[in-house]
Structure formats: C-alpha cells, structure tokens
mmCIF file of C-alpha atoms in Angstrom:
data_model
loop_
_atom_site.group_PDB
_atom_site.id
_atom_site.type_symbol
_atom_site.label_atom_id
_atom_site.label_comp_id
_atom_site.label_asym_id
_atom_site.label_seq_id
_atom_site.Cartn_x
_atom_site.Cartn_y
_atom_site.Cartn_z
ATOM 1 C CA ARG A 375 76.032 72.170 94.481
ATOM 2 C CA PRO A 376 78.383 69.634 95.873
ATOM 3 C CA TRP A 377 79.906 72.000 98.422
ATOM 4 C CA GLY A 378 76.833 74.257 99.181
ATOM 5 C CA ALA A 379 77.751 77.953 99.450
ATOM 6 C CA ALA A 380 81.487 77.162 99.582
ATOM 7 C CA ALA A 381 81.636 76.285 95.924
ATOM 8 C CA PRO A 382 79.458 77.707 93.133
ATOM 9 C CA ASP A 383 78.124 75.315 90.504
ATOM 10 C CA GLY A 384 80.631 74.599 87.715
ATOM 11 C CA ARG A 385 83.567 75.864 89.728
ATOM 12 C CA PHE A 386 85.314 72.501 89.766
ATOM 13 C CA GLY A 387 85.672 69.777 87.237
ATOM 14 C CA ALA A 388 84.793 66.114 87.760
ATOM 15 C CA PRO A 389 88.213 65.019 89.059
ATOM 16 C CA ALA A 390 88.242 67.635 91.737
ATOM 17 C CA ARG A 391 84.654 66.721 92.841
ATOM 18 C CA GLU A 392 85.529 63.029 92.932
ATOM 19 C CA LEU A 393 88.706 63.687 94.947
ATOM 20 C CA ALA A 394 86.834 65.910 97.354
ATOM 21 C CA GLY A 395 84.319 63.123 97.920
ATOM 22 C CA ALA A 396 87.038 60.603 98.643
ATOM 23 C CA LEU A 397 88.819 62.922 101.002
ATOM 24 C CA ALA A 398 85.614 63.534 102.895
ATOM 25 C CA ILE A 399 85.399 59.728 103.417
ATOM 26 C CA LEU A 400 89.030 59.342 104.381
ATOM 27 C CA GLY A 401 89.208 62.255 106.827
ATOM 28 C CA ASP A 402 92.008 64.752 107.463
ATOM 29 C CA ASP A 403 95.599 64.072 106.620
ATOM 30 C CA ALA A 404 94.637 61.333 104.072
ATOM 31 C CA LEU A 405 97.182 59.978 101.625
ATOM 32 C CA LEU A 406 96.778 60.973 98.067
ATOM 33 C CA ARG A 407 97.260 57.490 96.739
ATOM 34 C CA HIS A 408 94.274 56.329 98.987
ATOM 35 C CA ALA A 409 92.066 59.150 97.858
ATOM 36 C CA ALA A 410 92.993 58.503 94.186
ATOM 37 C CA VAL A 411 92.011 54.957 94.360
ATOM 38 C CA ILE A 412 88.724 55.688 96.049
ATOM 39 C CA ALA A 413 88.022 58.523 93.557
ATOM 40 C CA GLY A 414 89.022 56.256 90.553
ATOM 41 C CA LEU A 415 91.668 58.735 89.424
ATOM 42 C CA GLU A 416 95.212 58.282 88.016
ATOM 43 C CA HIS A 417 97.816 59.620 90.361
ATOM 44 C CA GLU A 418 98.697 62.672 88.160
ATOM 45 C CA VAL A 419 95.072 63.608 87.725
ATOM 46 C CA ALA A 420 94.652 63.361 91.458
ATOM 47 C CA LEU A 421 97.596 65.588 92.128
ATOM 48 C CA GLU A 422 96.097 68.202 89.771
ATOM 49 C CA ALA A 423 92.681 67.856 91.358
ATOM 50 C CA ALA A 424 94.203 68.471 94.820
ATOM 51 C CA ASP A 425 95.941 71.653 93.546
ATOM 52 C CA THR A 426 92.647 72.786 92.176
ATOM 53 C CA LEU A 427 90.859 72.194 95.589
ATOM 54 C CA ARG A 428 93.658 74.047 97.383
ATOM 55 C CA GLY A 429 93.321 76.987 94.854
ATOM 56 C CA GLY A 430 89.623 77.018 95.455
ATOM 57 C CA ARG A 431 90.164 77.180 99.226
ATOM 58 C CA ILE A 432 88.522 73.813 99.817
ATOM 59 C CA LEU A 433 91.734 72.205 101.070
ATOM 60 C CA ALA A 434 94.411 73.760 103.204
ATOM 61 C CA GLU A 435 97.255 75.378 101.263
ATOM 62 C CA ASP A 436 99.972 73.006 102.412
ATOM 63 C CA ASP A 437 101.144 69.481 101.596
ATOM 64 C CA ARG A 438 98.382 67.896 103.652
ATOM 65 C CA LEU A 439 95.080 66.942 102.227
ATOM 66 C CA THR A 440 92.983 68.585 104.914
ATOM 67 C CA TYR A 441 89.822 70.564 104.495
ATOM 68 C CA VAL A 442 90.083 74.163 105.477
ATOM 69 C CA HIS A 443 86.920 73.786 107.708
ATOM 70 C CA PRO A 444 84.997 70.892 109.058
ATOM 71 C CA ILE A 445 81.765 72.447 107.737
ATOM 72 C CA ILE A 446 83.040 72.143 104.089
ATOM 73 C CA ARG A 447 83.895 68.403 104.596
ATOM 74 C CA SER A 448 80.452 67.812 106.149
ATOM 75 C CA ALA A 449 78.812 69.534 103.196
ATOM 76 C CA VAL A 450 80.689 67.276 100.806
ATOM 77 C CA GLN A 451 79.756 64.193 102.818
ATOM 78 C CA GLU A 452 76.140 65.143 102.717
ATOM 79 C CA GLN A 453 76.133 65.373 98.906
ATOM 80 C CA LEU A 454 77.452 61.839 98.560
ATOM 81 C CA SER A 455 74.847 59.043 98.019
ATOM 82 C CA ALA A 456 74.515 56.416 100.768
ATOM 83 C CA ALA A 457 75.982 53.846 98.389
ATOM 84 C CA ALA A 458 78.901 56.062 97.593
ATOM 85 C CA ARG A 459 79.693 56.626 101.308
ATOM 86 C CA SER A 460 79.299 52.975 102.082
ATOM 87 C CA SER A 461 81.523 51.769 99.242
ATOM 88 C CA GLY A 462 84.061 54.474 99.855
ATOM 89 C CA HIS A 463 84.373 53.571 103.494
ATOM 90 C CA LEU A 464 84.751 49.833 102.641
ATOM 91 C CA ARG A 465 87.382 50.552 100.192
ATOM 92 C CA ALA A 466 89.233 52.785 102.578
ATOM 93 C CA ALA A 467 89.168 49.990 105.110
ATOM 94 C CA ARG A 468 90.560 47.464 102.703
ATOM 95 C CA LEU A 469 93.360 49.892 101.531
ATOM 96 C CA LEU A 470 94.356 50.520 105.140
ATOM 97 C CA ALA A 471 94.270 46.841 106.026
ATOM 98 C CA GLU A 472 96.428 45.938 102.985
ATOM 99 C CA GLU A 473 99.088 48.412 104.371
ATOM 100 C CA ASP A 474 98.886 46.944 107.871
ATOM 101 C CA ALA A 475 97.382 50.058 109.427
ATOM 102 C CA PRO A 476 96.173 49.818 112.997
ATOM 103 C CA ILE A 477 93.102 47.752 113.113
ATOM 104 C CA GLU A 478 91.045 50.409 114.833
ATOM 105 C CA ARG A 479 91.689 52.774 111.883
ATOM 106 C CA VAL A 480 90.333 50.005 109.668
ATOM 107 C CA ALA A 481 87.339 49.467 111.832
ATOM 108 C CA ALA A 482 86.607 53.092 112.032
ATOM 109 C CA HIS A 483 85.722 52.972 108.318
ATOM 110 C CA LEU A 484 83.916 49.641 108.510
ATOM 111 C CA ARG A 485 81.481 51.192 111.014
ATOM 112 C CA PHE A 486 80.041 53.257 108.135
ATOM 113 C CA ALA A 487 79.949 50.568 105.481
ATOM 114 C CA GLU A 488 76.525 48.969 104.847
ATOM 115 C CA PRO A 489 76.251 45.444 106.445
ATOM 116 C CA ALA A 490 76.853 42.762 103.916
ATOM 117 C CA ALA A 491 77.454 39.488 105.814
ATOM 118 C CA SER A 492 81.145 39.746 105.217
ATOM 119 C CA PRO A 493 83.301 37.430 107.401
ATOM 120 C CA TRP A 494 86.237 39.705 106.818
ATOM 121 C CA VAL A 495 84.410 42.709 108.189
ATOM 122 C CA CYS A 496 83.309 40.838 111.297
ATOM 123 C CA ASP A 497 86.839 39.533 111.936
ATOM 124 C CA CYS A 498 88.277 43.161 111.698
ATOM 125 C CA LEU A 499 85.643 44.559 113.983
ATOM 126 C CA ARG A 500 86.186 41.851 116.571
ATOM 127 C CA GLN A 501 89.860 42.413 116.446
ATOM 128 C CA ALA A 502 89.405 46.056 116.886
ATOM 129 C CA ALA A 503 87.073 45.400 119.769
ATOM 130 C CA ARG A 504 89.627 43.284 121.551
ATOM 131 C CA GLU A 505 92.310 46.004 121.113
ATOM 132 C CA ALA A 506 89.961 48.693 122.371
ATOM 133 C CA LEU A 507 89.096 46.636 125.506
ATOM 134 C CA ALA A 508 92.766 45.866 126.080
ATOM 135 C CA ARG A 509 93.693 49.637 126.094
ATOM 136 C CA GLY A 510 90.836 50.401 128.565
ATOM 137 C CA ALA A 511 88.154 51.643 126.037
ATOM 138 C CA PRO A 512 85.167 49.231 126.578
ATOM 139 C CA ASP A 513 82.859 51.813 124.843
ATOM 140 C CA GLY A 514 84.875 51.397 121.686
ATOM 141 C CA SER A 515 84.775 47.591 122.048
ATOM 142 C CA VAL A 516 81.041 47.713 122.381
ATOM 143 C CA MET A 517 80.628 49.929 119.418
ATOM 144 C CA TYR A 518 82.603 47.619 117.146
ATOM 145 C CA LEU A 519 80.881 44.491 118.332
ATOM 146 C CA ARG A 520 77.451 45.936 117.949
ATOM 147 C CA ARG A 521 78.394 46.699 114.355
ATOM 148 C CA ALA A 522 79.820 43.263 113.922
ATOM 149 C CA LEU A 523 76.479 41.847 115.103
ATOM 150 C CA GLU A 524 74.721 43.948 112.397
ATOM 151 C CA GLU A 525 76.856 42.527 109.633
ATOM 152 C CA PRO A 526 75.842 39.795 110.642
ATOM 153 C CA PRO A 527 78.694 37.395 111.540
ATOM 154 C CA PRO A 528 78.744 33.912 110.131
ATOM 155 C CA HIS A 529 76.433 31.484 111.965
ATOM 156 C CA GLU A 530 79.350 29.672 113.606
ATOM 157 C CA SER A 531 80.854 32.950 114.911
ATOM 158 C CA ARG A 532 77.670 34.545 116.172
ATOM 159 C CA PRO A 533 77.804 32.994 119.689
ATOM 160 C CA ALA A 534 81.306 34.283 120.152
ATOM 161 C CA VAL A 535 80.388 37.717 119.109
ATOM 162 C CA LEU A 536 77.333 37.802 121.472
ATOM 163 C CA LEU A 537 79.663 36.645 124.361
ATOM 164 C CA GLU A 538 82.299 39.198 123.521
ATOM 165 C CA LEU A 539 79.694 41.952 123.334
ATOM 166 C CA GLY A 540 77.987 40.922 126.534
ATOM 167 C CA LEU A 541 81.337 40.957 128.491
ATOM 168 C CA ALA A 542 82.325 44.420 127.081
ATOM 169 C CA GLU A 543 78.898 45.782 128.109
ATOM 170 C CA ALA A 544 79.356 44.255 131.526
ATOM 171 C CA VAL A 545 82.696 46.062 131.884
ATOM 172 C CA MET A 546 80.832 49.265 130.937
ATOM 173 C CA LEU A 547 78.182 48.474 133.670
ATOM 174 C CA ASP A 548 75.573 48.453 130.906
ATOM 175 C CA PHE A 549 73.861 45.450 132.594
ATOM 176 C CA GLU A 550 70.568 45.142 130.758
ATOM 177 C CA PRO A 551 72.036 44.466 127.225
ATOM 178 C CA ALA A 552 74.954 42.650 128.774
ATOM 179 C CA ILE A 553 72.612 40.160 130.385
ATOM 180 C CA GLU A 554 70.727 39.728 127.134
ATOM 181 C CA HIS A 555 73.773 39.135 124.954
ATOM 182 C CA LEU A 556 75.518 36.883 127.430
ATOM 183 C CA ARG A 557 72.364 34.820 127.829
ATOM 184 C CA ARG A 558 71.970 34.298 124.073
ATOM 185 C CA GLY A 559 75.670 33.506 123.820
ATOM 186 C CA VAL A 560 75.626 30.997 126.681
ATOM 187 C CA GLU A 561 72.660 29.245 125.128
ATOM 188 C CA THR A 562 74.169 28.974 121.610
ATOM 189 C CA THR A 563 77.964 28.446 122.027
ATOM 190 C CA ASP A 564 79.630 25.107 121.510
ATOM 191 C CA ASP A 565 82.763 26.413 123.243
ATOM 192 C CA THR A 566 82.705 24.825 126.682
ATOM 193 C CA PRO A 567 85.299 27.069 128.407
ATOM 194 C CA ALA A 568 83.642 30.190 126.942
ATOM 195 C CA ARG A 569 80.249 28.961 128.018
ATOM 196 C CA LEU A 570 81.374 28.408 131.621
ATOM 197 C CA PHE A 571 83.220 31.755 131.907
ATOM 198 C CA ALA A 572 80.323 33.649 130.391
ATOM 199 C CA ALA A 573 77.754 31.797 132.558
ATOM 200 C CA ARG A 574 79.699 32.906 135.745
ATOM 201 C CA MET A 575 79.571 36.511 134.609
ATOM 202 C CA LEU A 576 75.970 36.237 133.574
ATOM 203 C CA SER A 577 74.974 34.592 136.916
ATOM 204 C CA THR A 578 76.771 37.374 138.736
ATOM 205 C CA LEU A 579 74.800 40.019 136.857
ATOM 206 C CA VAL A 580 71.468 38.224 137.249
ATOM 207 C CA ALA A 581 72.038 37.542 140.849
ATOM 208 C CA LEU A 582 72.203 41.268 141.653
ATOM 209 C CA ASN A 583 68.469 41.163 141.496
ATOM 210 C CA ASP A 584 67.620 37.491 141.703
ATOM 211 C CA THR A 585 70.188 35.242 143.351
ATOM 212 C CA PRO A 586 68.368 31.866 142.774
ATOM 213 C CA ALA A 587 68.101 32.683 139.000
ATOM 214 C CA GLY A 588 71.917 33.352 138.987
ATOM 215 C CA VAL A 589 72.546 29.893 140.510
ATOM 216 C CA VAL A 590 70.277 28.260 137.935
ATOM 217 C CA ILE A 591 72.249 29.810 135.093
ATOM 218 C CA VAL A 592 75.465 28.231 136.282
ATOM 219 C CA GLU A 593 73.873 24.875 136.886
ATOM 220 C CA ARG A 594 72.398 24.821 133.375
ATOM 221 C CA ALA A 595 75.856 25.781 131.895
ATOM 222 C CA LEU A 596 77.537 23.080 133.885
ATOM 223 C CA ALA A 597 74.847 20.513 132.657
ATOM 224 C CA ALA A 598 75.308 21.648 129.030
ATOM 225 C CA SER A 599 79.104 21.328 129.290
ATOM 226 C CA ASN A 600 78.745 17.767 130.743
ATOM 227 C CA ASP A 601 76.456 16.748 127.883
ATOM 228 C CA ALA A 602 78.883 18.118 125.277
#
C-alpha cells in the first residue's frame, strides 16, 4: 500500500502513484514539469494524475502540488526504494541546476543521492557550502562539505575539500574534527597559500592545548612551501 492507511490498494493508477513519488522527492510547491520528468510521465498525463491525487485528498485542493499532510508525504517516501529515492533526488538536482535555481536548493537534493564519485556533485556541494558560510550558516557549510567528502571528490580536489571542511568546522567551534581535517588538508595540498592559511588556523587550534605542537605545524608548513 503505497500510502499506508491514507490510500487503499488499487485506489490510484500507476501515473498517480509515480507522480506522488516524484512529489515526495521534490517537496512542497514543486513544479509539475519537474515532477513529470522525474515520474517519467507526459505533461498531460501528469496533469490528470495530479487531479486524481487532489480528488483522493492526497494533494491539497488548489493549484499547488502540496501534500495535505506531512505524514502522507513521509508514507510515500518510505515506500520508495533506496535506488528510486537516490535517482529521484539526483534528477531533481540536475533539473534545478539546469534552470539556474539557487545552489543550496540543488545541494539539498544532492545530500540524499547515493555517492557516485561525481565531480559535478562535489562542485555543487562545495559551492553551496561557500554560500552557506557567507550567509552565516557554518552548520550548512559543514553538512554540504561532509557529503562532498563522501562522494568522494576527485583526487586533485580532495585536499581543498578537507581544508574547506576543517575551516567551516572551526567556525562552528567543532575543534576535534576541524583539527583532523585541517591536518590532512595541510599535509596533502599543493596550494601554497592555502597550506599556509590553513596551517595558521590549525596551529591556533592545536596550541589551545599544546603550544609547542602548534609552532611545529607552522614550521612544517613553511618548510613544505619553501620546498615547493
């Protein structure tokens, strides 16, 4: 039963079920053209499916494509397979990106797509992280960068992701992971200015508990930069 107690078996046809799944992925106030693409439906079929869902009191009875209650949306999401959820969120992210939607809207979907070593996904998540940090939301920045690290990023980009994540964690005063990520980034980056900047931050954090160790970090960073 795709919608649990909210919808008896056989109450809705396949187009309505597919559209409901797409809308559960997209979230409230989704656009029909996006939902139709994710559901694999022609536009006219999607229109009829939306009317069916409104008539069945699954969607609100207005022009928006909004579930009447979050519980129903959650029930639909739970019935989707992990693969369907992942591919749906990835498709949603690409559709939004193609229409120049705000990058954090794109990244909000990429968070729920299965990691697949995609450089595009990493780039989007890093851009969203920068914007989150710029608007004073380091927690959002950390969330996007941790997901980017899981993707994982291309080998040449990994040090930069580690440094960006460590700096965002430091802003959040989450010092233990910040030290770990900054240390790994400083040790692996070929970017001399980035290494020196991050090393200074890292040494400050380490010196809170061990001043000599903080000094050593800066000295090693300087030595590595001179050797480059």
